[in-house]
Short mmCIF file of C-alpha atoms in Angstrom, two decimals:
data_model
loop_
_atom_site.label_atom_id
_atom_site.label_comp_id
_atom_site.label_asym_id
_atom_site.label_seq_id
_atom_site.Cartn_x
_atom_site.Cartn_y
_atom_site.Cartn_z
CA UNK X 1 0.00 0.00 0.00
CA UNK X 2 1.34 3.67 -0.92
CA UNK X 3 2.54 4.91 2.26
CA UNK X 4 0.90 8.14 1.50
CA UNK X 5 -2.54 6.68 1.69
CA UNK X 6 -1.77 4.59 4.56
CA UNK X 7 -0.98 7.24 7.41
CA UNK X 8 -2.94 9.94 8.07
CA UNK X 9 -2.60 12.91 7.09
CA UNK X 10 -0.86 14.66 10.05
CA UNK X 11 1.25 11.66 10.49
CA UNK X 12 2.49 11.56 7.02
CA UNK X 13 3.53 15.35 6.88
CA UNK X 14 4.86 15.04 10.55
CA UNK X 15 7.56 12.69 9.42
CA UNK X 16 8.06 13.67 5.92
CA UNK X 17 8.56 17.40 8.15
CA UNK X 18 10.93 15.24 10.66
CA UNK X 19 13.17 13.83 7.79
CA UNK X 20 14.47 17.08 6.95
CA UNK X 21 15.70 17.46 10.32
CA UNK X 22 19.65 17.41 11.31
CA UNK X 23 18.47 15.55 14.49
CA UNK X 24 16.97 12.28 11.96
CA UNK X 25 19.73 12.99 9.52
CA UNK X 26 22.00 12.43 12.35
CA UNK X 27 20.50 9.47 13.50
CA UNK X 28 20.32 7.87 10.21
CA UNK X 29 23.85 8.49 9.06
CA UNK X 30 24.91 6.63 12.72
CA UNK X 31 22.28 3.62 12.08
CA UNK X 32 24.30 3.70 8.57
CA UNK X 33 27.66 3.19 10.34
CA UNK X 34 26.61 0.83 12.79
CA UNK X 35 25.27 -1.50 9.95
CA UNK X 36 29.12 -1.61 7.80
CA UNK X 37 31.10 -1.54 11.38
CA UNK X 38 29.32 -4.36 12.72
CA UNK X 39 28.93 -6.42 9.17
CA UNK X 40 32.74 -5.81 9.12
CA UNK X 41 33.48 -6.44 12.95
CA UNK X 42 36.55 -9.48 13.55
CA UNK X 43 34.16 -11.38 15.61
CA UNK X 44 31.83 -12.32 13.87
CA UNK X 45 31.18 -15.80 11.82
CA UNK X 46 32.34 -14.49 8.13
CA UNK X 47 31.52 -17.70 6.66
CA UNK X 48 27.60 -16.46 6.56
CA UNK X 49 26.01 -13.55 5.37
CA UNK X 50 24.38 -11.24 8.23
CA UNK X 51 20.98 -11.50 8.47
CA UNK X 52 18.23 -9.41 8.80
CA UNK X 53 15.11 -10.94 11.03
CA UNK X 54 12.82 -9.44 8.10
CA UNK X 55 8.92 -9.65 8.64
CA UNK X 56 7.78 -6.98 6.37
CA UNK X 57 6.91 -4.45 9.03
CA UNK X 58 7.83 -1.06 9.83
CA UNK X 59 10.96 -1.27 11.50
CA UNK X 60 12.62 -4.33 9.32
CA UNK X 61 11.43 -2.71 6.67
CA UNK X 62 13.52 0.45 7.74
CA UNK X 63 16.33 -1.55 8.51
CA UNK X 64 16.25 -3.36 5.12
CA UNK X 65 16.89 0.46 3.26
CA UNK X 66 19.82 1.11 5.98
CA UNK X 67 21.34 -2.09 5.19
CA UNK X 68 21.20 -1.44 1.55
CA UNK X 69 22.25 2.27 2.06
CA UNK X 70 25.29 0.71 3.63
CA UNK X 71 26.37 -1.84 1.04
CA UNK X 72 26.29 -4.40 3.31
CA UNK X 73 25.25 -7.66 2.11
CA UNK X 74 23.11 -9.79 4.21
CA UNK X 75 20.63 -12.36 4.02
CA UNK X 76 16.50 -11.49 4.84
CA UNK X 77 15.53 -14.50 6.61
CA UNK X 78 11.14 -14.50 6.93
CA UNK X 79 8.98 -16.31 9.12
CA UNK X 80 5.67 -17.14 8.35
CA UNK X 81 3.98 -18.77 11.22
CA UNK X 82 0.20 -17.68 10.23
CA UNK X 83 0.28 -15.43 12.73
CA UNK X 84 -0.04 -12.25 11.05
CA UNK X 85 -2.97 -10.36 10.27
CA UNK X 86 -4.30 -11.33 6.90
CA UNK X 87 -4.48 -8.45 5.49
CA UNK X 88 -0.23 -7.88 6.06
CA UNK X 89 0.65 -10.53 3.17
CA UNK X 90 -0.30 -7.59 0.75
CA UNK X 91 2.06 -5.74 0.83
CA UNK X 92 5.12 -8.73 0.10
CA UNK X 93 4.89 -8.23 -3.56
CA UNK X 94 4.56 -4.58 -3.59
CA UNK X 95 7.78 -4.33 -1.39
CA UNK X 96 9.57 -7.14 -2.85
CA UNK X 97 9.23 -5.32 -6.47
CA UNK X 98 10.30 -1.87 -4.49
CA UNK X 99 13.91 -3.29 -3.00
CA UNK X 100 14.31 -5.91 -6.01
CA UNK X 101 14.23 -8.67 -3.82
CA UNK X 102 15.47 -10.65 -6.40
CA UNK X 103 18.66 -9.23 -5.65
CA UNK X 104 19.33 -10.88 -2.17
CA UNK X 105 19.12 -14.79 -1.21
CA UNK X 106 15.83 -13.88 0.92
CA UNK X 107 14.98 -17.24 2.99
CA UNK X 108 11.52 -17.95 3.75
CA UNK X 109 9.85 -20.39 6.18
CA UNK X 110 6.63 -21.72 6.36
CA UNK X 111 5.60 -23.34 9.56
CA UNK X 112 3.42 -26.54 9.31
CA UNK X 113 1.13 -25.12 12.06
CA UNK X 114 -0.56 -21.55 12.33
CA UNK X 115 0.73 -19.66 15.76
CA UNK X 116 -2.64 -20.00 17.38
CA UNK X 117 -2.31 -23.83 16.79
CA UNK X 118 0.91 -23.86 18.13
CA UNK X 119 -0.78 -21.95 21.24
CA UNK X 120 -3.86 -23.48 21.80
CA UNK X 121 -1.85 -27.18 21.77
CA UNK X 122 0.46 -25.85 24.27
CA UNK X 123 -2.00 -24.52 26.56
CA UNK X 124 -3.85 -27.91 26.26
CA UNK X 125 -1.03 -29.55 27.10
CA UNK X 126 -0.19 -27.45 29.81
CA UNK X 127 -3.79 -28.54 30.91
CA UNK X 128 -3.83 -31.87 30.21
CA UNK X 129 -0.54 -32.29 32.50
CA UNK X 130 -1.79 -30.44 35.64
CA UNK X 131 0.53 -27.51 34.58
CA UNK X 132 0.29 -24.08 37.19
CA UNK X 133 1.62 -21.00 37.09
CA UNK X 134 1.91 -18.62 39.95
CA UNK X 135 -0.38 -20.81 41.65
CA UNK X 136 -3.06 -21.25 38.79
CA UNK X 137 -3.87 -24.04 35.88
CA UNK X 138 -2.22 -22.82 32.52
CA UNK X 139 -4.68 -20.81 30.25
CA UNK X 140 -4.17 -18.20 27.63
CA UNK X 141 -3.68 -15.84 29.58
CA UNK X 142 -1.37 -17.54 32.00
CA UNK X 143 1.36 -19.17 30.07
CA UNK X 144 4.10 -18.87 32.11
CA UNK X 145 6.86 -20.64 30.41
CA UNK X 146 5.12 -22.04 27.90
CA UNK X 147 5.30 -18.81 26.24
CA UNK X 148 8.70 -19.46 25.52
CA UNK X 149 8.02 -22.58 24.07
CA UNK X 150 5.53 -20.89 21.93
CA UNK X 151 8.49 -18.31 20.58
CA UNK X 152 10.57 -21.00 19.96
CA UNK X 153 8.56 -23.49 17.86
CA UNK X 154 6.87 -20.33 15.68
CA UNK X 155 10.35 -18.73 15.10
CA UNK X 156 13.38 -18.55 17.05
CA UNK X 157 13.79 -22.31 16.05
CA UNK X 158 13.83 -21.27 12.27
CA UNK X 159 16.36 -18.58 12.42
CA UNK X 160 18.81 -20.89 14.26
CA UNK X 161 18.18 -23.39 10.78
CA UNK X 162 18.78 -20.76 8.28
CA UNK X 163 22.06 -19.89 9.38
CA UNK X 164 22.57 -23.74 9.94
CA UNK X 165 23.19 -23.29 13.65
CA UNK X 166 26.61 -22.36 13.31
CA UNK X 167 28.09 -20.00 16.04
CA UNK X 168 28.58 -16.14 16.00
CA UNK X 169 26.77 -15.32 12.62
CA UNK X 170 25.61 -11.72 13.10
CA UNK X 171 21.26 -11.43 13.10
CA UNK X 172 20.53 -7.88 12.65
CA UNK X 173 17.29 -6.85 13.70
CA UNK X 174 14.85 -3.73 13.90
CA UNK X 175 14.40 -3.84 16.96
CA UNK X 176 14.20 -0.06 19.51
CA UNK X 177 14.44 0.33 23.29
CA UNK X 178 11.26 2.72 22.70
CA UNK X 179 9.01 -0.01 21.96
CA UNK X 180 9.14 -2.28 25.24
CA UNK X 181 11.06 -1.97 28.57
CA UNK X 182 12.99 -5.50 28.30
CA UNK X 183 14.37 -4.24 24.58
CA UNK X 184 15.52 -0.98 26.70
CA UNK X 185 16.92 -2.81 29.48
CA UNK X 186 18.60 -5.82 26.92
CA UNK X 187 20.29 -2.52 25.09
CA UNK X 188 21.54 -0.92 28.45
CA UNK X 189 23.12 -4.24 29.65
CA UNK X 190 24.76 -5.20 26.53
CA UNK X 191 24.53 -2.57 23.94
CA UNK X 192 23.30 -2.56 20.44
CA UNK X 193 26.18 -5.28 19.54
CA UNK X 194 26.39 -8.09 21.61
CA UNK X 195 27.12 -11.26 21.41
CA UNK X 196 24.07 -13.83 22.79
CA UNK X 197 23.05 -17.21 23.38
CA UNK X 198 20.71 -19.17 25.56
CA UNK X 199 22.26 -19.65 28.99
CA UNK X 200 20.09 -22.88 29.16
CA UNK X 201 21.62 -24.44 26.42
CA UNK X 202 18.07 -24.73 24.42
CA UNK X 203 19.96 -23.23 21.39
CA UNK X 204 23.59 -24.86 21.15
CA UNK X 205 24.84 -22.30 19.71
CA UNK X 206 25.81 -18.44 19.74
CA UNK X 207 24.95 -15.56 17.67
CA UNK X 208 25.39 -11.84 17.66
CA UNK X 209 22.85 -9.34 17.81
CA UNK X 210 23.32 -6.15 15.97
CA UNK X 211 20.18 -3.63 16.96
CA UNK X 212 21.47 -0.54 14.32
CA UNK X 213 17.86 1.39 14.99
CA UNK X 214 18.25 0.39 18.79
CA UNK X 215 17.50 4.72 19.68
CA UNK X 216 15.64 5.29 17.15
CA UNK X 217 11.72 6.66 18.16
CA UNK X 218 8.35 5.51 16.00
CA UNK X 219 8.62 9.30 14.23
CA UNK X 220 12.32 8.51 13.26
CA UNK X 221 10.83 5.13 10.94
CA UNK X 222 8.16 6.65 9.44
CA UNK X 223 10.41 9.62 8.24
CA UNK X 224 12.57 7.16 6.80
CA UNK X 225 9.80 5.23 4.83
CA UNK X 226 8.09 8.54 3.90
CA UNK X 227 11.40 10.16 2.46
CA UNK X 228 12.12 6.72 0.68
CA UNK X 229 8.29 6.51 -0.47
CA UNK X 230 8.40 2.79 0.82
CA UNK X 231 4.87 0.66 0.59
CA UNK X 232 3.66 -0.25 4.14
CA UNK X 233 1.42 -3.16 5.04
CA UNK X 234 -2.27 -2.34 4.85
CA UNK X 235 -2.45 -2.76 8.38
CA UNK X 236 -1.09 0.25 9.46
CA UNK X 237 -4.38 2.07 7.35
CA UNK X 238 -6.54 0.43 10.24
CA UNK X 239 -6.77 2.62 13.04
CA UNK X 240 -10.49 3.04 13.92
CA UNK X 241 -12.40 1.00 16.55
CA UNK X 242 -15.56 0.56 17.38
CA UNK X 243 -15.87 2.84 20.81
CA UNK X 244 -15.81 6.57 22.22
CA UNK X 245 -11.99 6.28 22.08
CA UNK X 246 -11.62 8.83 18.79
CA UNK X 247 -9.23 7.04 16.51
CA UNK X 248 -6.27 4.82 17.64
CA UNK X 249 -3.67 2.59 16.22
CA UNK X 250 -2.36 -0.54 16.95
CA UNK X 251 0.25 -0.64 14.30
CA UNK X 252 1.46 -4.17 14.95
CA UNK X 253 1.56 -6.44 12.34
CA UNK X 254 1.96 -9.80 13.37
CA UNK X 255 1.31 -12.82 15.83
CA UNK X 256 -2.45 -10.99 16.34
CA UNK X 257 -3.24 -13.76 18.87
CA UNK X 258 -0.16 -13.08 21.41
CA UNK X 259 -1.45 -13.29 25.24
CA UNK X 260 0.80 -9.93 26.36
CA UNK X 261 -0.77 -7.86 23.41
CA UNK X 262 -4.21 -8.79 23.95
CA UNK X 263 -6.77 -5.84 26.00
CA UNK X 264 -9.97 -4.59 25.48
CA UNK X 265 -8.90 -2.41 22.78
CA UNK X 266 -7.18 -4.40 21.11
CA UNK X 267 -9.26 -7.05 21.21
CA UNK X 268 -11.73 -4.69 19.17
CA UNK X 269 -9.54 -3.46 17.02
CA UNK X 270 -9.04 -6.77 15.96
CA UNK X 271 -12.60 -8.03 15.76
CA UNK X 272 -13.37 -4.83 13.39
CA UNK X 273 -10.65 -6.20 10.90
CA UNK X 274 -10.11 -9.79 11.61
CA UNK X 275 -13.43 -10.95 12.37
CA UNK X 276 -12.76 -14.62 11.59
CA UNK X 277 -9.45 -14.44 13.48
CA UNK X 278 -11.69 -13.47 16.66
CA UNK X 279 -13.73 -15.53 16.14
CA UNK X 280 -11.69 -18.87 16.51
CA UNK X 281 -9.81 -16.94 19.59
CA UNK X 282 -12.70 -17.20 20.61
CA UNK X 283 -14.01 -20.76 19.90
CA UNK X 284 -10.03 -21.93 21.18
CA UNK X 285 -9.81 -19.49 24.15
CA UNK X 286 -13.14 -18.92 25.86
CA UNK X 287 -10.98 -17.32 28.61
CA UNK X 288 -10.67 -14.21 26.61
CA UNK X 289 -13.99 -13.07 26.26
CA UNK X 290 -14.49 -13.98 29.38
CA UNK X 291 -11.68 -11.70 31.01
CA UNK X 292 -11.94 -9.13 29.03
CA UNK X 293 -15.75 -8.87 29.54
CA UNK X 294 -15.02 -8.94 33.52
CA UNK X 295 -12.53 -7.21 33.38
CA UNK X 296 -9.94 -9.11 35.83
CA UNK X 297 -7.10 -11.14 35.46
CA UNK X 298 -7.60 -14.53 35.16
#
């Protein structure tokens, strides 16, 4: 979708307004040379491209023109669990024709199962064994560990396959501090380059992360995308919901069914433009019409 009749009207300008600041021009010029440093860094596995975690949203999406702007040459590895939003798949083409993706060895997966399959059998089988949680049987809305598991079989499982599990390859990724408190706290521990691995040997292997938009705010991507003229998923067009909230945006565009994104709001936000997709959270999860309708925690 033109980005130009995605956002509204006030957004669009606002960043188009913001890329023509020294402040952005700074920041992009840094995100720039934090791409070729780290692609060129001693420590990393140079028998592998880099990668770029690469989902088609805002932020990789960003990330994928930085990358390019820097000359780097990396590999965009996708995941497609079924857990986006419909609607997002529309907008593959139309970016893959932008960037040329013909260009770059773009890896996609396919998982077997949908993401709310993969969720609804683990919380079953957290069920079915007597599984608790702070004191309370497993249901959607209290995972506890499983959630990990559910991460791990819907993608973190996949990018450790297309970079064939060997140690130290470098996984850039879009992600910012601005966006959650763990990302901020993950940043001020180890910086934006670090090297990682899972201290309960689940993975077998190491990686580094390199995070080159890690300070960069939600005004700072959208000027980017607006001075490049990039197409955007369809889903960030949605933004009205059905109550006396005026108009609001839950620009996310994937795993729709995810237990720590899920509210009121969101939930009709969702049921607006996904009503299907509610509709079998529904059928799988009774729990979350329930809660949200009460309003308490389960």
């Amino acid at each position: 979708m033109k980005i130009i009749d995605a956002l509204p009207r006030k957004k669009y300008l606002d960043a188009l307004k913001h890329s023509k600041t020294p402040g952005w021009s700074r920041k992009k010029k840094a995100a720039i040379a934090y791409c070729k440093e780290w692609a060129a860094s001693p420590e990393i596995n140079k028998s592998q491209l880099p990668e770029l975690l690469f989902g088609y949203g805002k932020d990789s999406s960003a990330l994928f023109l930085l990358l390019k702007m820097a000359g780097v040459k990396f590999r965009p590895i996708t995941v497609l669990n079924g857990g986006d939003m419909p609607q997002h798949e529309l907008v593959f083409p139309e970016f893959d024709k932008f960037i040329d993706m013909s260009q770059y060895p773009h890896v996609i997966h396919r998982t077997e199962y949908r993401y709310v399959e993969h969720l609804a059998a683990l919380v079953q089988w957290g069920r079915d064994n007597g599984m608790t949680h702070k004191g309370k049987p497993i249901s959607y809305w209290n995972m506890g560990p499983l959630l990990d598991e559910l991460y791990w079989v819907t993608a973190d499982s996949f990018m450790g396959e297309a970079s064939g599990f060997e140690d130290d390859v470098l996984m850039f990724s879009g992600k910012r501090t601005s966006e959650a408190m763990d990302r901020f706290y993950e940043v001020d521990r180890n910086g934006p380059f670090f090297r990682d691995g899972d201290e309960k040997g689940r993975y077998a292997f190491t990686w580094f992360n390199g995070y080159p938009i890690h300070d960069w705010k939600d005004i700072d991507v959208w000027a980017l995308l607006v001075s490049e003229d990039v197409p955007i998923s369809p889903v960030y067009s949605f933004h009205e919901i059905p109550q006396k909230l005026g108009k609001q945006r839950f620009p996310r565009t994937y795993w729709y069914p995810e237990p720590p994104l899920m509210n009121g709001t969101y939930y009709k936000w969702l049921a607006r433009y996904c009503p299907a997709q509610v509709r079998e959270l529904d059928e799988l999860f009774p729990e979350i019409r329930e809660h949200l309708t009460q309003g308490k925690e389960e």
